[in-house]
Tab-separated table of C-alpha atoms in Angstrom:
chain	number	residue	atom	x	y	z
A	1	UNK	CA	-21.886	-27.630	0.246
A	2	UNK	CA	-22.726	-26.304	-3.228
A	3	UNK	CA	-25.605	-24.277	-1.771
A	4	UNK	CA	-23.333	-22.851	0.919
A	5	UNK	CA	-20.689	-22.015	-1.690
A	6	UNK	CA	-23.290	-20.039	-3.651
A	7	UNK	CA	-24.267	-18.207	-0.475
A	8	UNK	CA	-20.612	-17.399	0.215
A	9	UNK	CA	-20.283	-15.876	-3.235
A	10	UNK	CA	-23.426	-13.815	-2.658
A	11	UNK	CA	-22.075	-12.621	0.702
A	12	UNK	CA	-18.767	-11.616	-0.928
A	13	UNK	CA	-20.647	-9.663	-3.591
A	14	UNK	CA	-22.742	-7.838	-0.959
A	15	UNK	CA	-19.582	-6.774	0.884
A	16	UNK	CA	-17.868	-5.746	-2.338
A	17	UNK	CA	-20.846	-3.683	-3.538
A	18	UNK	CA	-21.607	-2.368	-0.028
A	19	UNK	CA	-25.342	-2.934	-0.384
A	20	UNK	CA	-27.900	-5.663	-0.995
A	21	UNK	CA	-29.517	-3.723	-3.836
A	22	UNK	CA	-26.254	-3.201	-5.709
A	23	UNK	CA	-25.326	-6.850	-5.250
A	24	UNK	CA	-28.741	-7.905	-6.546
A	25	UNK	CA	-28.295	-5.744	-9.649
A	26	UNK	CA	-24.800	-7.117	-10.242
A	27	UNK	CA	-26.040	-10.708	-9.918
A	28	UNK	CA	-29.249	-10.023	-11.870
A	29	UNK	CA	-31.507	-11.217	-9.077
A	30	UNK	CA	-33.785	-9.756	-6.411
A	31	UNK	CA	-32.783	-7.956	-3.234
A	32	UNK	CA	-35.040	-10.226	-1.178
A	33	UNK	CA	-33.300	-13.357	-2.496
A	34	UNK	CA	-29.886	-11.864	-1.739
A	35	UNK	CA	-30.971	-11.052	1.822
A	36	UNK	CA	-32.396	-14.558	2.243
A	37	UNK	CA	-29.151	-16.196	1.099
A	38	UNK	CA	-27.009	-14.124	3.459
A	39	UNK	CA	-29.367	-14.877	6.357
A	40	UNK	CA	-29.225	-18.579	5.483
A	41	UNK	CA	-25.414	-18.455	5.524
A	42	UNK	CA	-25.421	-16.761	8.936
A	43	UNK	CA	-27.837	-19.400	10.230
A	44	UNK	CA	-25.659	-22.229	8.916
A	45	UNK	CA	-22.533	-20.741	10.498
A	46	UNK	CA	-24.282	-19.732	13.689
A	47	UNK	CA	-22.795	-16.213	13.607
A	48	UNK	CA	-23.755	-12.736	12.495
A	49	UNK	CA	-21.688	-11.585	9.526
A	50	UNK	CA	-23.303	-8.214	8.897
A	51	UNK	CA	-24.780	-5.492	11.067
A	52	UNK	CA	-27.850	-4.328	9.143
A	53	UNK	CA	-30.186	-1.380	9.625
A	54	UNK	CA	-32.625	0.266	7.230
A	55	UNK	CA	-29.946	2.839	6.336
A	56	UNK	CA	-26.585	1.157	6.692
A	57	UNK	CA	-24.659	-2.090	6.606
A	58	UNK	CA	-21.306	-2.982	8.153
A	59	UNK	CA	-19.207	-6.078	8.692
A	60	UNK	CA	-18.967	-7.650	12.107
A	61	UNK	CA	-15.506	-8.684	13.301
A	62	UNK	CA	-16.265	-12.302	12.364
A	63	UNK	CA	-17.799	-11.172	9.072
A	64	UNK	CA	-14.644	-9.277	8.154
A	65	UNK	CA	-12.445	-12.316	8.734
A	66	UNK	CA	-14.894	-14.639	6.940
A	67	UNK	CA	-15.067	-12.295	3.939
A	68	UNK	CA	-11.340	-12.707	3.327
A	69	UNK	CA	-11.854	-16.415	2.672
A	70	UNK	CA	-14.943	-15.827	0.544
A	71	UNK	CA	-13.103	-13.218	-1.540
A	72	UNK	CA	-10.214	-15.584	-2.177
A	73	UNK	CA	-12.598	-18.346	-3.241
A	74	UNK	CA	-14.417	-15.927	-5.564
A	75	UNK	CA	-11.069	-14.946	-7.024
A	76	UNK	CA	-10.088	-18.571	-7.670
A	77	UNK	CA	-13.445	-19.335	-9.272
A	78	UNK	CA	-13.060	-16.345	-11.575
A	79	UNK	CA	-9.506	-17.424	-12.384
A	80	UNK	CA	-10.672	-20.919	-13.279
A	81	UNK	CA	-13.495	-19.517	-15.403
A	82	UNK	CA	-11.157	-17.292	-17.402
A	83	UNK	CA	-8.582	-20.025	-17.823
A	84	UNK	CA	-11.237	-22.406	-19.134
A	85	UNK	CA	-12.938	-19.951	-21.460
A	86	UNK	CA	-9.818	-18.123	-22.674
A	87	UNK	CA	-11.968	-15.160	-23.573
A	88	UNK	CA	-9.013	-12.837	-23.793
A	89	UNK	CA	-5.697	-13.628	-25.430
A	90	UNK	CA	-4.006	-10.285	-24.793
A	91	UNK	CA	-4.570	-7.270	-22.503
A	92	UNK	CA	-6.848	-4.646	-24.022
A	93	UNK	CA	-9.243	-1.874	-23.080
A	94	UNK	CA	-9.186	1.022	-20.608
A	95	UNK	CA	-7.243	0.518	-17.361
A	96	UNK	CA	-8.213	3.024	-14.667
A	97	UNK	CA	-5.840	3.224	-11.740
A	98	UNK	CA	-4.957	5.453	-8.792
A	99	UNK	CA	-1.456	6.022	-7.401
A	100	UNK	CA	0.215	8.281	-4.792
A	101	UNK	CA	1.274	11.622	-6.234
A	102	UNK	CA	5.001	11.570	-5.481
A	103	UNK	CA	5.590	7.920	-6.330
A	104	UNK	CA	3.713	8.327	-9.599
A	105	UNK	CA	5.685	11.423	-10.555
A	106	UNK	CA	9.073	9.929	-9.711
A	107	UNK	CA	8.741	6.326	-10.807
A	108	UNK	CA	5.427	5.307	-12.365
A	109	UNK	CA	5.698	7.207	-15.639
A	110	UNK	CA	8.530	5.010	-16.916
A	111	UNK	CA	6.709	1.844	-15.902
A	112	UNK	CA	3.552	2.955	-17.726
A	113	UNK	CA	5.537	3.878	-20.851
A	114	UNK	CA	7.131	0.418	-20.958
A	115	UNK	CA	3.751	-1.257	-20.371
A	116	UNK	CA	1.998	0.636	-23.179
A	117	UNK	CA	4.784	-0.225	-25.611
A	118	UNK	CA	4.382	-3.876	-24.673
A	119	UNK	CA	0.562	-3.840	-24.781
A	120	UNK	CA	-0.566	-1.217	-27.326
A	121	UNK	CA	-4.242	-2.232	-27.087
A	122	UNK	CA	-4.451	-0.962	-23.483
A	123	UNK	CA	-5.301	2.640	-22.602
A	124	UNK	CA	-4.196	3.972	-19.204
A	125	UNK	CA	-6.312	6.376	-17.156
A	126	UNK	CA	-4.155	7.428	-14.177
A	127	UNK	CA	-5.400	9.487	-11.233
A	128	UNK	CA	-2.587	10.671	-8.960
A	129	UNK	CA	-3.970	11.207	-5.488
A	130	UNK	CA	-2.865	10.646	-1.903
A	131	UNK	CA	-6.403	10.044	-0.679
A	132	UNK	CA	-7.752	6.532	-0.125
A	133	UNK	CA	-9.959	6.122	-3.185
A	134	UNK	CA	-13.006	3.858	-3.120
A	135	UNK	CA	-12.206	1.363	-5.860
A	136	UNK	CA	-15.779	0.147	-6.346
A	137	UNK	CA	-17.742	3.392	-6.101
A	138	UNK	CA	-15.248	5.379	-8.180
A	139	UNK	CA	-14.793	2.705	-10.819
A	140	UNK	CA	-11.075	1.986	-10.490
A	141	UNK	CA	-9.591	-1.252	-11.754
A	142	UNK	CA	-6.801	-1.045	-9.179
A	143	UNK	CA	-5.041	1.323	-6.817
A	144	UNK	CA	-1.328	1.511	-6.080
A	145	UNK	CA	-0.938	2.040	-2.339
A	146	UNK	CA	1.901	2.548	0.118
A	147	UNK	CA	0.874	0.993	3.402
A	148	UNK	CA	1.705	-1.388	6.217
A	149	UNK	CA	-1.922	-2.454	6.490
A	150	UNK	CA	-3.610	-3.540	3.209
A	151	UNK	CA	-7.396	-3.180	3.194
A	152	UNK	CA	-9.629	-5.922	4.573
A	153	UNK	CA	-12.398	-5.710	1.982
A	154	UNK	CA	-10.087	-5.769	-1.026
A	155	UNK	CA	-7.344	-8.047	-2.314
A	156	UNK	CA	-3.793	-6.718	-2.261
A	157	UNK	CA	-0.688	-8.018	-3.993
A	158	UNK	CA	2.685	-6.734	-2.834
A	159	UNK	CA	4.787	-5.236	-5.604
A	160	UNK	CA	7.860	-4.694	-3.439
A	161	UNK	CA	9.049	-3.938	0.084
A	162	UNK	CA	9.735	-0.283	0.802
A	163	UNK	CA	12.667	0.964	2.845
A	164	UNK	CA	12.879	4.239	4.742
A	165	UNK	CA	15.979	6.305	5.406
A	166	UNK	CA	16.785	8.722	8.203
A	167	UNK	CA	18.996	11.352	6.615
A	168	UNK	CA	20.264	14.916	6.544
A	169	UNK	CA	22.623	17.006	4.479
A	170	UNK	CA	26.374	16.574	5.091
A	171	UNK	CA	26.496	20.237	6.185
A	172	UNK	CA	23.824	19.699	8.844
A	173	UNK	CA	25.568	16.584	10.198
A	174	UNK	CA	28.945	18.300	10.258
A	175	UNK	CA	27.468	21.085	12.368
A	176	UNK	CA	25.235	19.038	14.675
A	177	UNK	CA	26.815	15.582	14.664
A	178	UNK	CA	25.359	12.206	13.709
A	179	UNK	CA	22.822	10.431	15.939
A	180	UNK	CA	24.061	7.045	17.133
A	181	UNK	CA	20.665	5.674	18.184
A	182	UNK	CA	17.074	6.705	17.322
A	183	UNK	CA	16.679	8.325	20.741
A	184	UNK	CA	19.541	10.688	19.893
A	185	UNK	CA	17.071	12.291	17.460
A	186	UNK	CA	15.565	14.066	20.454
A	187	UNK	CA	18.609	16.357	20.312
A	188	UNK	CA	18.132	17.168	16.624
A	189	UNK	CA	15.873	19.394	14.542
A	190	UNK	CA	13.545	16.897	12.853
A	191	UNK	CA	11.411	18.145	9.985
A	192	UNK	CA	7.808	16.951	10.069
A	193	UNK	CA	5.890	15.912	6.963
A	194	UNK	CA	2.170	16.446	7.504
A	195	UNK	CA	1.349	14.298	4.465
A	196	UNK	CA	2.634	11.239	6.357
A	197	UNK	CA	0.237	10.915	9.330
A	198	UNK	CA	1.849	7.713	10.634
A	199	UNK	CA	4.957	9.729	11.614
A	200	UNK	CA	3.177	12.898	12.754
A	201	UNK	CA	3.464	11.928	16.436
A	202	UNK	CA	6.847	10.278	16.251
A	203	UNK	CA	9.343	8.443	14.063
A	204	UNK	CA	9.028	4.678	14.251
A	205	UNK	CA	11.942	2.248	14.473
A	206	UNK	CA	12.588	-1.380	15.292
A	207	UNK	CA	14.990	-1.389	18.240
A	208	UNK	CA	16.181	-4.645	19.815
A	209	UNK	CA	13.281	-6.466	18.176
A	210	UNK	CA	10.676	-4.003	19.465
A	211	UNK	CA	8.756	-1.312	17.592
A	212	UNK	CA	9.458	2.044	19.236
A	213	UNK	CA	8.088	5.506	18.452
A	214	UNK	CA	10.526	8.359	19.083
A	215	UNK	CA	8.661	11.661	19.804
A	216	UNK	CA	10.889	13.887	17.690
A	217	UNK	CA	10.496	17.656	17.479
A	218	UNK	CA	11.431	20.306	14.959
A	219	UNK	CA	10.878	23.895	13.937
A	220	UNK	CA	9.220	23.162	10.586
A	221	UNK	CA	6.070	21.303	9.580
A	222	UNK	CA	5.256	21.040	5.878
A	223	UNK	CA	2.484	19.372	3.875
A	224	UNK	CA	4.603	19.040	0.731
A	225	UNK	CA	6.963	16.111	0.288
A	226	UNK	CA	9.066	17.941	-2.291
A	227	UNK	CA	9.403	21.055	-0.113
A	228	UNK	CA	10.459	18.857	2.808
A	229	UNK	CA	13.041	17.193	0.576
A	230	UNK	CA	14.424	20.593	-0.457
A	231	UNK	CA	14.593	21.746	3.170
A	232	UNK	CA	16.646	18.670	4.034
A	233	UNK	CA	18.991	19.341	1.111
A	234	UNK	CA	19.386	22.914	2.342
A	235	UNK	CA	20.544	21.655	5.736
A	236	UNK	CA	17.535	22.764	7.785
A	237	UNK	CA	17.150	19.479	9.637
A	238	UNK	CA	16.749	15.693	9.694
A	239	UNK	CA	14.087	13.809	7.730
A	240	UNK	CA	12.806	10.254	7.543
A	241	UNK	CA	11.589	9.413	4.041
A	242	UNK	CA	11.031	6.389	1.801
A	243	UNK	CA	14.139	5.711	-0.251
A	244	UNK	CA	12.114	6.073	-3.448
A	245	UNK	CA	12.042	9.802	-2.588
A	246	UNK	CA	15.549	10.397	-1.210
A	247	UNK	CA	17.465	7.485	-2.751
A	248	UNK	CA	18.843	9.552	-5.608
A	249	UNK	CA	19.985	12.337	-3.259
A	250	UNK	CA	21.742	9.800	-1.028
A	251	UNK	CA	23.402	8.131	-4.017
A	252	UNK	CA	24.693	11.528	-5.205
A	253	UNK	CA	25.980	12.475	-1.742
A	254	UNK	CA	23.581	15.387	-1.344
A	255	UNK	CA	22.018	13.652	1.670
A	256	UNK	CA	23.706	11.256	4.075
A	257	UNK	CA	21.904	8.324	5.617
A	258	UNK	CA	22.253	7.808	9.380
A	259	UNK	CA	20.934	5.208	11.857
A	260	UNK	CA	21.578	2.619	9.169
A	261	UNK	CA	21.360	-0.307	11.594
A	262	UNK	CA	17.805	0.498	12.661
A	263	UNK	CA	14.725	-0.236	10.557
A	264	UNK	CA	12.688	2.958	10.145
A	265	UNK	CA	8.917	2.782	9.546
A	266	UNK	CA	8.921	-1.049	9.526
A	267	UNK	CA	6.476	-3.093	7.502
A	268	UNK	CA	5.644	-0.716	4.668
A	269	UNK	CA	5.259	-2.022	1.151
A	270	UNK	CA	4.040	-0.967	-2.275
A	271	UNK	CA	0.789	-2.798	-3.039
A	272	UNK	CA	-1.592	-3.202	-5.937
A	273	UNK	CA	-5.099	-3.274	-4.487
A	274	UNK	CA	-8.133	-4.490	-6.418
A	275	UNK	CA	-11.509	-6.163	-6.043
A	276	UNK	CA	-11.473	-9.959	-6.431
A	277	UNK	CA	-13.694	-9.997	-9.515
A	278	UNK	CA	-11.498	-7.411	-11.284
A	279	UNK	CA	-8.110	-8.983	-10.797
A	280	UNK	CA	-8.660	-11.660	-13.394
A	281	UNK	CA	-9.202	-9.142	-16.142
A	282	UNK	CA	-6.140	-9.727	-18.266
A	283	UNK	CA	-5.218	-6.042	-18.388
A	284	UNK	CA	-5.166	-5.777	-14.574
A	285	UNK	CA	-3.166	-8.941	-14.047
A	286	UNK	CA	-0.713	-7.975	-16.798
A	287	UNK	CA	-0.144	-4.504	-15.307
A	288	UNK	CA	0.567	-5.855	-11.825
A	289	UNK	CA	2.933	-8.495	-13.198
A	290	UNK	CA	4.628	-5.766	-15.234
A	291	UNK	CA	5.205	-3.552	-12.178
A	292	UNK	CA	6.759	-6.424	-10.226
A	293	UNK	CA	9.127	-7.186	-13.093
A	294	UNK	CA	9.851	-3.530	-13.924
A	295	UNK	CA	10.903	-2.500	-10.413
A	296	UNK	CA	12.497	-5.826	-9.490
A	297	UNK	CA	13.641	-6.978	-6.072
A	298	UNK	CA	16.052	-4.039	-5.774
A	299	UNK	CA	14.657	-0.946	-7.507
A	300	UNK	CA	17.060	1.677	-8.796
A	301	UNK	CA	16.454	4.019	-5.866
A	302	UNK	CA	17.842	1.379	-3.453
A	303	UNK	CA	21.091	0.706	-5.327
A	304	UNK	CA	24.074	1.144	-2.965
A	305	UNK	CA	21.644	2.015	-0.154
A	306	UNK	CA	20.024	-1.320	0.709
A	307	UNK	CA	21.484	-3.350	2.406
A	308	UNK	CA	22.266	-0.454	4.711
A	309	UNK	CA	25.593	1.139	5.463
A	310	UNK	CA	27.096	0.032	8.754
A	311	UNK	CA	28.676	1.917	11.601
A	312	UNK	CA	28.694	-0.662	14.331
A	313	UNK	CA	25.803	-3.112	14.523
A	314	UNK	CA	22.305	-2.885	15.859
A	315	UNK	CA	23.053	-5.631	18.382
A	316	UNK	CA	25.931	-3.582	19.784
A	317	UNK	CA	23.745	-0.504	20.116
A	318	UNK	CA	20.424	-2.064	21.071
A	319	UNK	CA	20.941	-1.981	24.813
A	320	UNK	CA	21.909	1.685	24.724
A	321	UNK	CA	19.087	2.507	22.310
A	322	UNK	CA	16.236	1.309	24.501
A	323	UNK	CA	15.592	3.554	27.516
A	324	UNK	CA	15.524	1.891	30.927
């Protein structure tokens, strides 16, 4: 069992580093020994974990699922090692992180300010980007991500659940009326945000316990979240946005939330994503814990918005909402 555990750790390192050579360098051993240990593990399990050619390497379906367990074990071993050695008593050093542009601009600056005041020996290096950064190759300690599908080759810790709001300006709704069900959106001008590919082909809702995509249409497609927000405020059309973007406008009455009884874009959360061996660095763990505490279970942008307003109940509307 101890030999197999060592092989599992080697396999996890190969996946993390994306190559046998890089894993060998990280473990201060030879590439041939690394390859032998992974082959031995595959032989013991009776399955192929990696597809290997002279130029590339990829996880098999079984290998991807098996890696999740290996990564968690590696994480626990590292946690036990740090706890035992107590090498660090306080967070310190450079913390390199990536975060989505709009979320960082609206909400992360205050969290970072509070963190640096609490831990003055930490230096923050923040890259705001909406692309999916490669944590290992680009040297990030962690990435803040908005997703409904955390990565399979990394470890993700949820910071909070995100809520989405379907909304428009009061002037637009006074002129065009309020939709009663998501399918009523087909009669409205729906503004499309090209920076949110998961809604590019339709707006997603949970209706009568089922996930449904409504193929909305509109006369404006924009690749800027802020421009889209301004268009909604100007009364051009309907939008569906995370409440961290439009929460303040809804709270001030500049936008009005509709379809409150239907869950829009279900399953999305704000996650801290990191490699197993990096999480146990005190600075990384402290920053993630800080974000969870700073934003809390109900962040400021959801005050008086979540739980949703009611105009009837979803159960009363569900039958009418789902097409025959």
